[in-house]
XYZ file of C-alpha atoms in Angstrom:
775
model
C 0.000 0.000 0.000
C 2.799 2.393 1.012
C 4.765 1.509 -2.102
C 1.688 2.279 -4.222
C 1.148 5.645 -2.500
C 4.752 6.675 -2.911
C 4.799 5.659 -6.529
C 1.563 7.469 -7.345
C 2.756 10.627 -5.567
C 5.356 11.075 -8.272
C 2.576 11.897 -10.722
C 0.845 14.589 -8.674
C -0.627 17.456 -10.679
C -0.624 15.372 -13.902
C -3.379 16.828 -16.087
C -6.360 14.826 -17.268
C -6.247 13.488 -20.775
C -7.670 15.745 -23.457
C -7.244 13.286 -26.309
C -10.814 12.053 -26.265
C -12.468 12.964 -29.510
C -9.262 13.062 -31.574
C -7.967 9.518 -31.204
C -4.410 8.909 -30.067
C -2.873 11.717 -32.137
C -0.510 13.842 -30.025
C 0.298 17.456 -30.722
C 3.945 18.579 -30.637
C 3.416 20.952 -27.740
C 1.881 18.128 -25.683
C 4.976 15.978 -26.023
C 7.167 18.890 -24.962
C 4.926 19.586 -21.982
C 5.076 15.942 -20.899
C 8.859 15.970 -21.127
C 8.990 19.089 -18.976
C 6.704 17.504 -16.393
C 8.859 14.414 -16.277
C 11.928 16.524 -15.506
C 10.239 17.976 -12.471
C 8.817 14.781 -10.993
C 11.224 14.731 -8.053
C 10.504 18.350 -7.124
C 6.786 18.038 -6.477
C 4.488 17.270 -3.639
C 6.839 16.379 -0.765
C 4.200 17.330 1.768
C 1.648 15.129 0.003
C 4.092 12.271 0.141
C 4.652 12.810 3.853
C 0.922 12.789 4.516
C 0.451 9.637 2.492
C 3.187 7.922 4.490
C 1.574 8.975 7.781
C -1.732 7.524 6.531
C 0.081 4.329 5.695
C 1.591 4.216 9.196
C -1.808 4.606 10.791
C -3.199 1.894 8.520
C -0.418 -0.554 9.405
C -0.690 0.170 13.114
C -4.442 -0.336 13.049
C -4.042 -3.715 11.316
C -1.265 -5.009 13.608
C -2.340 -7.697 16.100
C -1.861 -6.842 19.814
C 1.619 -7.767 20.949
C 2.767 -8.267 17.360
C 5.547 -6.454 15.539
C 5.364 -4.412 12.347
C 7.983 -2.413 10.571
C 7.232 0.063 7.788
C 10.106 1.794 6.088
C 10.588 3.669 2.904
C 11.731 6.691 0.965
C 9.534 9.025 -1.026
C 10.186 11.085 -4.052
C 11.610 8.596 -6.511
C 15.275 7.753 -7.073
C 17.602 9.268 -4.545
C 14.869 9.800 -1.962
C 14.372 13.465 -2.748
C 11.157 15.395 -2.320
C 9.585 13.494 0.631
C 10.036 11.988 4.075
C 11.075 8.449 4.917
C 8.880 7.084 7.745
C 9.393 4.003 9.910
C 6.994 2.590 12.455
C 8.635 0.446 15.111
C 6.477 -1.851 17.235
C 6.961 -2.676 20.886
C 10.459 -3.838 21.750
C 12.064 -3.384 18.349
C 15.523 -1.994 18.984
C 16.555 -0.830 15.543
C 14.407 0.806 12.951
C 15.437 2.190 9.567
C 15.084 2.027 5.843
C 16.543 -1.064 4.274
C 19.196 -0.046 1.810
C 19.013 -3.499 0.255
C 15.336 -3.258 -0.494
C 14.563 -3.332 -4.164
C 11.411 -1.261 -3.687
C 10.925 2.349 -2.570
C 9.045 1.025 0.439
C 8.461 -2.303 2.137
C 6.268 -3.814 4.829
C 7.587 -6.427 7.274
C 5.333 -8.070 9.858
C 6.293 -10.504 12.616
C 3.815 -12.362 14.756
C 5.703 -12.066 18.070
C 8.754 -10.479 19.597
C 9.981 -7.724 21.856
C 8.775 -6.388 25.170
C 4.978 -6.143 25.303
C 5.227 -3.303 27.858
C 6.988 -1.013 25.379
C 4.712 1.554 23.643
C 4.703 1.953 19.878
C 7.495 4.085 18.444
C 7.239 6.150 15.265
C 10.327 7.357 13.440
C 10.264 10.118 10.834
C 13.377 10.675 8.761
C 14.044 13.823 6.763
C 14.563 13.274 3.045
C 17.973 11.895 2.202
C 18.892 11.532 5.890
C 20.016 8.436 7.743
C 18.845 9.873 11.060
C 15.325 9.758 12.381
C 13.103 11.547 14.855
C 11.589 9.095 17.335
C 8.164 9.627 18.875
C 6.748 7.435 21.610
C 3.030 7.232 22.290
C 2.132 9.143 25.449
C -0.110 6.564 27.065
C 1.403 3.553 28.809
C 0.960 0.109 27.370
C 1.898 -1.656 30.611
C -1.629 -1.944 31.933
C -3.055 -5.151 30.549
C -6.434 -4.225 31.987
C -6.729 -1.075 29.858
C -10.287 0.181 29.518
C -9.905 0.419 25.750
C -11.468 -2.507 23.921
C -9.339 -2.112 20.823
C -9.522 -5.750 19.703
C -5.791 -5.943 19.168
C -5.536 -2.559 17.415
C -3.676 0.572 18.540
C -5.662 2.767 20.923
C -5.944 6.236 19.239
C -5.690 7.822 22.674
C -2.125 6.600 22.910
C -0.969 8.654 19.888
C 0.588 12.037 20.658
C -0.675 14.006 17.662
C 1.220 17.109 18.735
C 4.543 15.297 18.596
C 3.601 13.616 15.331
C 2.714 16.978 13.831
C 5.926 18.608 15.053
C 8.043 15.777 13.691
C 6.255 15.881 10.342
C 6.870 19.626 10.075
C 10.536 19.167 10.950
C 10.854 16.509 8.290
C 9.138 18.552 5.570
C 11.410 20.487 3.225
C 11.034 24.203 3.998
C 10.856 25.161 0.331
C 8.558 23.361 -2.065
C 9.476 24.133 -5.633
C 6.449 25.429 -7.532
C 7.987 26.472 -10.817
C 11.244 26.334 -12.703
C 11.894 30.068 -12.127
C 12.858 29.418 -8.496
C 15.784 27.206 -7.563
C 15.824 24.813 -4.633
C 15.768 26.719 -1.349
C 15.146 30.102 -2.922
C 12.162 32.417 -2.532
C 9.065 31.565 -4.528
C 8.534 35.247 -5.369
C 9.943 34.522 -8.818
C 6.798 32.531 -9.516
C 4.323 35.237 -8.480
C 3.250 38.739 -9.417
C 5.827 41.119 -7.876
C 4.618 42.565 -4.588
C 5.324 46.124 -5.711
C 3.105 45.673 -8.772
C 0.323 44.056 -6.754
C 0.404 46.755 -4.084
C 0.431 49.560 -6.667
C -2.649 48.098 -8.351
C -4.484 47.569 -5.055
C -3.422 51.016 -3.736
C -2.399 49.516 -0.403
C 0.255 47.247 1.076
C -0.318 44.010 2.921
C 0.478 43.786 6.630
C -0.437 41.734 9.685
C -1.575 43.310 12.953
C -1.306 40.562 15.567
C -3.320 41.478 18.669
C -2.422 39.415 21.707
C -3.635 39.588 25.276
C -5.845 37.904 27.831
C -9.461 37.049 27.176
C -11.660 40.143 27.379
C -8.843 42.624 26.686
C -10.663 43.921 23.588
C -8.883 42.232 20.684
C -11.982 41.506 18.631
C -13.711 44.768 19.544
C -10.787 46.961 18.497
C -10.065 44.905 15.376
C -13.714 45.241 14.358
C -13.640 49.026 14.840
C -10.432 49.345 12.807
C -11.750 47.073 10.068
C -14.951 49.096 9.881
C -13.025 52.345 9.443
C -10.529 51.060 6.897
C -13.147 49.394 4.707
C -15.968 51.943 4.837
C -14.064 55.227 4.988
C -10.951 54.359 2.999
C -12.048 51.468 0.787
C -9.188 49.202 1.898
C -9.048 45.418 1.670
C -9.063 44.150 5.253
C -9.825 40.788 6.849
C -10.095 39.822 10.493
C -8.973 36.445 11.839
C -9.908 35.388 15.351
C -10.965 32.363 17.340
C -14.555 32.566 16.147
C -13.896 32.181 12.430
C -10.840 29.947 12.839
C -12.093 27.329 15.284
C -15.241 26.733 13.243
C -13.127 25.788 10.241
C -9.420 25.280 9.813
C -8.728 24.916 13.558
C -11.793 22.928 14.584
C -9.714 19.760 15.061
C -7.583 21.443 17.734
C -8.068 21.347 21.492
C -6.735 23.786 24.065
C -3.649 21.757 24.906
C -0.305 23.529 24.749
C 0.635 21.673 21.551
C -2.687 22.424 19.885
C -2.552 26.063 20.880
C 0.873 26.280 19.294
C -0.515 24.666 16.157
C -3.418 27.106 16.143
C -0.989 30.031 16.221
C 1.169 28.451 13.510
C -1.769 27.865 11.175
C -3.161 31.328 11.785
C 0.278 32.795 11.179
C 0.558 30.993 7.864
C -2.879 32.239 6.786
C -2.016 35.780 7.835
C 1.260 35.604 5.912
C -0.539 34.565 2.739
C -3.275 37.166 3.182
C -0.769 39.966 3.804
C 1.400 38.825 0.904
C -1.667 39.163 -1.316
C -2.054 42.787 -0.218
C -4.698 42.355 2.478
C -4.381 44.209 5.780
C -4.866 41.258 8.117
C -6.104 41.751 11.673
C -5.453 38.783 13.972
C -7.028 38.591 17.407
C -5.746 35.583 19.347
C -4.736 35.172 22.964
C -1.659 33.292 21.648
C -0.193 32.967 25.144
C 3.300 31.702 24.329
C 5.966 34.153 23.229
C 7.886 31.571 21.225
C 4.860 30.787 19.063
C 4.291 34.481 18.297
C 7.972 35.012 17.565
C 7.850 32.168 15.047
C 4.979 33.918 13.257
C 6.939 37.183 13.294
C 9.958 35.450 11.757
C 7.765 33.935 9.062
C 6.618 37.431 8.091
C 10.101 38.888 8.275
C 11.479 36.121 6.060
C 8.850 37.045 3.468
C 9.456 40.795 3.813
C 5.929 41.422 5.111
C 5.224 44.083 7.770
C 4.282 42.534 11.105
C 2.935 44.472 14.089
C 2.660 42.742 17.443
C 0.052 44.619 19.488
C -0.097 43.874 23.193
C -3.407 44.625 24.894
C -2.073 45.218 28.380
C -5.010 45.087 30.798
C -4.824 44.108 34.504
C -6.533 40.835 35.368
C -8.726 42.560 37.936
C -10.060 44.831 35.188
C -10.698 41.810 32.971
C -12.690 40.167 35.770
C -14.864 43.278 35.975
C -15.514 43.236 32.236
C -15.976 39.470 31.869
C -18.057 39.788 28.644
C -18.567 36.020 28.297
C -18.800 35.154 31.985
C -15.654 33.028 31.787
C -13.786 34.657 34.673
C -16.793 34.016 36.907
C -16.717 30.355 35.912
C -13.010 30.238 36.748
C -13.686 31.758 40.172
C -16.358 29.149 40.843
C -14.015 26.332 39.857
C -16.075 25.376 36.826
C -13.250 26.247 34.392
C -9.695 25.035 34.810
C -6.476 25.874 32.954
C -7.719 29.333 31.971
C -5.029 31.531 30.398
C -3.865 34.429 32.576
C -5.389 32.771 35.675
C -4.117 29.238 36.178
C -2.461 28.834 32.778
C 0.502 31.025 31.811
C 0.507 34.049 29.503
C 3.874 35.340 28.301
C 3.707 39.075 27.453
C 5.576 40.264 24.341
C 9.147 41.362 24.951
C 9.165 44.180 22.387
C 5.724 44.761 20.885
C 5.323 47.419 18.204
C 2.306 48.880 19.995
C 0.950 48.596 23.542
C -2.734 49.360 24.097
C -3.955 49.799 27.677
C -7.564 49.475 26.654
C -8.870 50.108 30.176
C -7.502 53.648 29.794
C -8.623 54.208 26.187
C -11.943 54.389 24.401
C -12.462 51.856 21.613
C -12.116 54.517 18.912
C -8.938 55.865 20.530
C -7.341 52.427 20.391
C -8.420 51.936 16.782
C -7.092 55.395 15.916
C -3.644 54.570 17.317
C -3.469 51.556 15.024
C -4.775 53.557 12.073
C -2.162 56.286 12.570
C 0.615 53.697 12.631
C -0.545 52.173 9.351
C -0.851 55.635 7.840
C 2.590 56.705 9.071
C 4.271 53.583 7.691
C 2.645 53.960 4.264
C 0.603 50.751 4.517
C -2.533 52.547 3.305
C -0.785 53.508 0.056
C 0.276 51.043 -2.616
C 3.335 52.987 -3.740
C 6.741 52.687 -2.070
C 7.204 55.209 0.730
C 9.216 58.143 -0.666
C 8.805 60.546 2.231
C 9.540 60.569 5.976
C 7.079 58.655 8.202
C 3.746 60.415 8.514
C 4.185 62.567 5.403
C 2.363 61.767 2.144
C 3.958 60.920 -1.166
C 3.774 63.611 -3.849
C 1.038 63.245 -6.443
C 2.003 60.568 -8.933
C 4.207 58.843 -6.319
C 7.347 60.412 -7.719
C 9.613 63.068 -6.247
C 10.182 65.633 -8.989
C 13.413 67.649 -9.160
C 14.301 68.704 -12.693
C 17.582 70.495 -11.972
C 20.478 69.281 -14.096
C 23.085 67.430 -11.972
C 26.220 69.449 -11.283
C 28.507 67.233 -13.349
C 26.308 67.697 -16.463
C 25.751 71.452 -16.258
C 28.608 72.527 -18.495
C 27.605 70.152 -21.300
C 23.909 71.070 -21.055
C 24.623 74.807 -21.129
C 26.814 74.344 -24.176
C 24.018 72.385 -25.873
C 21.490 75.109 -25.016
C 23.558 77.759 -26.772
C 22.970 76.009 -30.108
C 19.208 75.505 -29.717
C 16.351 77.705 -31.002
C 15.486 80.313 -28.330
C 12.048 80.829 -26.788
C 11.629 84.091 -24.895
C 9.737 83.686 -21.618
C 8.034 86.283 -19.397
C 8.412 86.751 -15.642
C 5.130 84.906 -15.247
C 6.485 82.007 -17.336
C 9.593 81.986 -15.125
C 7.390 81.530 -12.049
C 5.679 78.541 -13.654
C 9.037 77.103 -14.753
C 10.190 77.217 -11.139
C 6.961 75.548 -9.996
C 7.509 72.710 -12.469
C 11.240 72.266 -11.964
C 11.155 72.234 -8.155
C 8.387 69.633 -7.976
C 5.431 71.783 -6.908
C 3.206 70.500 -9.730
C 4.135 66.814 -9.474
C 3.942 64.629 -11.463
C 4.221 67.295 -14.193
C 7.695 67.401 -15.756
C 7.207 70.220 -18.210
C 4.783 72.690 -19.717
C 1.508 70.962 -20.539
C 0.979 69.184 -23.819
C -2.408 69.492 -25.479
C -3.811 66.245 -24.086
C -2.763 67.149 -20.541
C -4.303 70.612 -20.906
C -7.619 69.107 -22.022
C -7.730 66.861 -18.951
C -7.006 69.826 -16.689
C -9.686 72.018 -18.263
C -12.411 69.371 -18.225
C -11.606 67.306 -15.120
C -9.372 69.464 -12.883
C -7.135 66.405 -12.735
C -4.924 64.187 -14.895
C -4.505 60.450 -15.327
C -1.187 58.846 -14.360
C 0.309 55.367 -14.378
C 3.538 55.669 -12.362
C 4.089 51.902 -12.176
C 3.161 51.209 -15.798
C 0.317 48.885 -14.866
C -1.510 49.648 -18.125
C 1.475 50.617 -20.298
C 0.644 54.308 -19.782
C 3.618 55.455 -17.730
C 4.604 58.168 -20.225
C 1.084 59.349 -21.009
C 1.698 62.945 -19.885
C 5.129 63.241 -21.490
C 4.208 61.783 -24.890
C 3.083 63.771 -27.927
C -0.716 64.044 -27.940
C -2.308 61.567 -30.340
C -5.943 62.095 -31.320
C -6.041 59.113 -33.697
C -5.221 56.082 -31.570
C -5.800 55.335 -27.900
C -4.487 52.668 -25.543
C -6.742 49.728 -24.788
C -6.711 50.578 -21.071
C -6.483 54.052 -19.634
C -4.128 55.008 -16.821
C -5.447 53.780 -13.452
C -4.853 56.775 -11.172
C -6.173 60.318 -11.207
C -4.332 63.119 -9.422
C -5.363 66.705 -8.801
C -4.292 69.292 -11.402
C -6.744 72.161 -11.702
C -4.696 75.056 -13.152
C -3.336 75.131 -16.731
C 0.462 75.526 -16.741
C 1.264 76.478 -20.312
C 3.921 78.332 -22.311
C 2.764 80.542 -25.205
C 4.725 81.557 -28.277
C 4.277 83.609 -31.440
C 3.995 82.509 -35.058
C 7.616 83.562 -35.537
C 8.876 81.327 -32.704
C 6.716 78.460 -33.942
C 8.293 78.666 -37.407
C 11.794 78.809 -35.945
C 11.208 75.643 -33.942
C 9.604 73.754 -36.836
C 12.419 74.711 -39.216
C 15.093 73.590 -36.764
C 16.708 70.177 -36.977
C 16.929 70.122 -33.175
C 14.275 68.395 -31.090
C 14.643 70.862 -28.240
C 14.542 74.600 -27.486
C 16.295 76.869 -24.992
C 14.106 78.920 -22.644
C 15.532 82.416 -22.286
C 14.555 85.203 -19.887
C 14.027 88.823 -20.912
C 17.520 89.522 -19.541
C 18.957 87.038 -22.052
C 19.732 84.263 -19.542
C 19.180 80.687 -20.708
C 17.496 78.977 -17.755
C 16.224 75.680 -19.141
C 16.007 73.251 -22.053
C 12.587 72.049 -23.246
C 12.684 68.640 -24.977
C 10.501 67.194 -27.737
C 8.361 70.341 -28.188
C 4.690 69.934 -29.085
C 3.147 73.083 -30.625
C -0.631 73.513 -30.684
C -3.181 76.373 -30.884
C -3.666 78.621 -27.864
C -7.468 78.558 -27.587
C -7.557 81.490 -25.199
C -11.291 81.970 -24.891
C -11.930 78.295 -24.174
C -9.126 78.108 -21.607
C -10.259 81.292 -19.849
C -13.914 80.265 -19.801
C -13.248 76.841 -18.319
C -10.554 78.016 -15.904
C -12.366 81.001 -14.418
C -16.053 80.459 -15.125
C -16.631 84.238 -15.204
C -16.580 86.920 -17.913
C -14.293 89.722 -16.797
C -11.854 91.119 -19.401
C -10.401 93.354 -16.680
C -9.380 90.426 -14.471
C -5.587 90.812 -13.975
C -4.592 87.226 -14.825
C -7.070 86.974 -17.699
C -5.437 90.074 -19.153
C -2.063 88.313 -18.997
C -3.448 85.254 -20.765
C -4.862 87.289 -23.655
C -1.455 88.966 -24.094
C 0.133 85.572 -24.841
C 0.972 84.285 -28.300
C -1.395 82.334 -30.516
C 0.356 79.009 -29.909
C 1.337 76.921 -26.898
C 4.487 74.829 -26.517
C 4.374 71.623 -24.478
C 7.399 69.581 -23.494
C 9.573 68.343 -20.638
C 12.106 70.728 -19.098
C 15.576 70.581 -17.574
C 16.585 73.480 -15.303
C 20.181 74.507 -15.883
C 20.459 76.131 -12.441
C 18.465 77.208 -9.398
C 16.137 80.100 -10.171
C 17.226 83.039 -8.032
C 15.846 86.580 -7.782
C 18.617 88.204 -5.708
C 16.054 90.256 -3.781
C 17.206 89.337 -0.293
C 14.538 86.632 0.025
C 16.247 83.697 -1.677
C 17.052 82.146 1.723
C 13.313 81.469 2.067
C 12.994 79.971 -1.411
C 13.333 76.225 -1.009
C 12.520 73.300 -3.241
C 9.837 70.825 -2.240
C 12.479 68.256 -1.234
C 14.395 70.792 0.871
C 11.242 71.697 2.783
C 10.463 68.035 3.336
C 13.933 67.605 4.825
C 13.152 70.391 7.299
C 9.966 68.648 8.342
C 11.977 65.495 8.930
C 14.537 67.357 11.051
C 11.747 68.704 13.254
C 10.336 65.193 13.697
C 6.964 66.021 12.165
C 4.413 63.225 12.177
C 2.049 65.412 10.153
C 2.226 68.819 8.452
C -0.480 71.462 8.029
C 0.035 74.299 5.552
C -1.226 77.872 5.906
C -0.971 80.000 2.778
C -0.674 83.787 3.013
C -0.830 86.587 0.437
C -1.305 89.204 3.136
C 0.457 89.904 6.458
C -0.637 87.621 9.281
C -2.500 89.014 12.274
C -3.569 87.735 15.682
C -6.599 86.035 14.126
C -4.377 84.083 11.756
C -2.072 83.138 14.618
C -5.059 81.900 16.621
C -6.186 79.738 13.710
C -2.743 78.252 13.206
C -2.267 77.509 16.897
C -5.752 76.028 17.204
C -5.184 73.806 14.175
C -2.067 72.372 15.797
C -3.873 71.696 19.070
C -6.729 69.987 17.239
C -4.313 67.716 15.426
C -2.769 66.709 18.743
C -6.245 65.803 19.995
C -6.568 63.531 16.972
C -3.515 61.595 18.144
C -0.570 63.284 16.421
C 2.466 63.841 18.624
C 4.316 66.557 16.718
C 2.268 68.389 14.062
C 4.390 70.991 12.266
C 3.016 74.201 10.744
C 4.160 75.275 7.298
C 3.800 79.043 7.004
C 3.704 79.337 3.233
C 3.622 82.849 1.724
C 2.797 82.961 -1.964
C 5.931 84.185 -3.747
C 5.094 84.468 -7.442
C 3.338 87.102 -9.521
C 0.431 88.970 -7.858
C -1.832 91.842 -8.873
C -0.604 95.387 -8.315
C -2.626 96.204 -5.196
C -1.590 93.092 -3.225
C 0.916 93.479 -0.379
C 4.450 93.005 -1.811
C 6.277 89.776 -1.004
C 9.182 91.405 0.845
C 6.797 93.189 3.224
C 4.927 89.969 3.961
C 8.075 87.915 4.523
C 9.586 90.485 6.905
C 6.342 90.529 8.877
C 6.354 86.706 9.029
C 9.909 86.795 10.358
C 8.748 89.006 13.223
C 5.877 86.640 13.945
C 8.341 83.773 14.338
C 10.798 85.835 16.379
C 8.022 86.863 18.806
C 7.272 83.247 19.721
C 4.315 82.072 21.751
C 4.712 84.867 24.323
C 3.108 87.270 21.855
C -0.628 86.899 20.978
C 0.211 87.019 17.282
C 3.389 84.953 17.508
C 4.174 81.397 16.466
C 6.451 78.716 17.882
C 9.604 78.530 15.705
C 10.318 75.017 17.029
C 7.174 73.663 15.355
C 6.965 76.043 12.371
C 8.695 76.045 8.985
C 8.489 79.131 6.787
C 9.176 78.799 3.083
C 8.074 80.764 0.037
C 5.811 78.961 -2.404
C 6.934 80.128 -5.875
C 3.633 79.963 -7.765
C 1.973 83.028 -9.280
C -1.506 83.963 -8.107
C -4.213 83.515 -10.758
C -7.305 84.521 -8.724
C -9.445 81.667 -10.064
C -11.318 80.963 -6.811
C -12.504 77.353 -6.352
C -10.442 76.171 -9.327
C -7.199 77.646 -8.046
C -7.506 76.615 -4.395
C -7.377 72.973 -5.476
C -3.928 73.616 -6.924
C -2.843 75.458 -3.757
C -3.639 72.387 -1.675
C -2.270 69.818 -4.117
C 0.997 71.716 -4.474
C 1.604 71.749 -0.710
C 1.175 67.984 -0.597
C 4.150 67.709 -2.950
C 6.332 68.897 -0.066
C 4.736 66.741 2.633
C 1.596 68.535 3.853
C -1.344 66.328 4.841
C -3.607 69.199 5.913
C -4.383 72.526 4.273
C -5.928 75.438 6.148
C -8.628 77.008 3.992
C -10.833 79.971 4.818
C -13.599 81.983 3.234
C -13.353 82.849 -0.476
C -9.927 81.279 -1.071
C -8.080 82.571 -4.146
C -10.941 84.931 -4.880
C -11.133 88.628 -5.715
C -13.643 91.305 -6.637
C -14.767 91.750 -10.206
C -13.337 94.617 -12.261
C -15.390 97.409 -13.797
C -15.427 95.322 -17.004
C -17.020 92.267 -15.376
C -20.360 91.236 -16.846
C -21.541 90.506 -13.309
C -20.213 91.156 -9.791
C -18.512 94.440 -10.552
C -16.657 95.477 -7.402
C -18.089 92.411 -5.663
C -16.773 88.910 -4.991
C -16.500 86.995 -8.249
C -17.017 83.702 -6.389
C -19.312 82.752 -3.536
C -17.297 82.770 -0.308
C -18.312 79.202 0.611
C -17.719 77.559 -2.760
C -13.933 77.271 -2.528
C -13.975 75.236 0.681
C -16.760 73.006 -0.589
C -15.134 72.307 -3.971
C -11.765 71.639 -2.366
C -13.244 69.112 0.044
C -14.872 67.148 -2.803
C -12.478 67.653 -5.705
C -11.335 64.640 -7.783
C -7.776 63.561 -7.254
C -7.371 65.288 -3.883
C -6.789 61.849 -2.359
C -6.181 61.588 1.364
C -5.393 65.271 1.898
C -7.631 66.827 4.539
C -8.890 70.374 5.000
C -8.811 72.463 8.148
C -11.719 74.760 7.402
C -12.742 78.026 9.024
C -15.141 80.789 8.063
C -14.664 83.785 10.355
C -12.519 84.549 13.362
C -13.432 87.267 15.855
C -11.285 88.295 18.789
C -11.358 90.870 21.556
C -9.420 94.037 20.710
C -10.260 95.881 23.894
């Protein structure tokens, strides 16, 4: 029987015949497939072989007469004994057990009627593949009592088999790596045979992880896991699954008791399930008492070996508090003597040595505990599918790519020399502002002035499609020449906020110069004659001014200051990716406050920020502003953040003539920081970063405020303070409506920003009016 099992195991996974209906004719590819299968025979199904052998052992033991001897020995896996476990069953009194090297069969059965000491219990030996040594297991019950209550009719009493030891020995004898495909070699990771984790996570927009909640009964494991699951699924649309005693012991663990060995097996099985779930991208919440530290550490190691995040969460609650809660009445039953061997009372519980998180749930509300876990997942980037590019707690830029388009130092000389020989495009001061915005990463994932397709998405959707991980072969969609004839089968999977057109206009003369050039690039030159950037692969298309203005502003006001600038532009637009030849400097005494998005993020990291909230200014700050900024920080601390950092972010680009000049605003901000918290209008410099945001102001109300918020996220802000009528202004005397009155309703900006497409996980700190005592 054993020989038959071992022989048949070699052909596991063999496909069913598909030749019915076409006779015995074989196709060429079928012969090749069969040859390939034959070459892998010895690599498959070692666990199946081991199980079959254990079944055979049980069968032989059950058929052996009482007091008789039986020996079963063998090797699995074909020639050489690879791919399975050799198993020997030694009856009472047999001194030596092993595989017979002289046997002509892979396995053999030998039975003797008598022999040995009848008081000796059965012994089972399990040998690892290719090993001459064996693990010996002796049945736990004694066979010395001839008056045993078991009427087994000469067969082995099942009660005498120590299943825990059998299971442990079988696991020890099983090869740790089962080869699934030819891409992975023996002993290597099976990741070569699966979809890469980075690709899976990017598509799912989350990473897999296991949160293992351990603690005494009644500590709140299931309750907190349920609250966290509810929040992650309903509010954030994440894939989450909860594993606990209720759904495990009714299925995969229903054969297990509460013995120490079976509890260890329960933890091992649950750990394996959690590992697979998390590897598939599911956030897995495990709630098990799991009393033994060694068992939990084994699960941790399993995750670490697979590169999967593992969080051990200790619910540290005093036993006296648990007795008061007693949700299932179990502690009362223990007190009455009805329950014995109850963990944390008369059975041991070993607290974690170094848990990732400790929850004292008797001191925390349920939602507070769930929020602590949520913040940790958020901080570690588990709730995002992309690799973490920013310090803990800070979001990735839009498009999951840090944009810095400055030419590396060692290439500057060659690039500048190249630029001298390219067609020149004259840019305005306003264009220079936008070039700085693009090059320093404030409009991520944009890498140049918008091409026609990108502009259309911005005008119609206030957002653009991106595919940063090339899931649909659309990675270069925004940097490719617009094609109105053919479209990809699948569109890019992600949409990010981009509400303001960032375009570069040119005249008919410049257009002709570019088209007549043999170069596929142009040099961008300031009005002072300085070449500041190279624009690659230029795409020239009509500047449909009226359409752009109408969709961008939604009002008719020829006297609007930015609309006037747009109508002054040329009749064509140039799209293409840019390379900045040097940092853009203005030499106005304020350059120390002009920092790139990555430089600002580094400052947040130095201050230990676990979240950042941005406050934009285009006017001097006053005590009301200071109150709002301070209050926002305190509110974030109440939400569970330890060190929220304020980003005081004055707008530094072009503004209309009657706005307060930048130098005045910056000097006033410096005084606000120098005054500190002792002054009613001061701010704490230890928790504040000031940096100029280089964008021009376009005064487009609800449309523009979306860009204000999105741009701050590129440097690490998770919150944006927004007030009444953001980015708005009064209509000019040429406005069709709202002359000398607000062009936009004061509440619309905050509402649109809160619900805009592509805004992602960024949150708004909203306020309407602030009044304070001036007496």
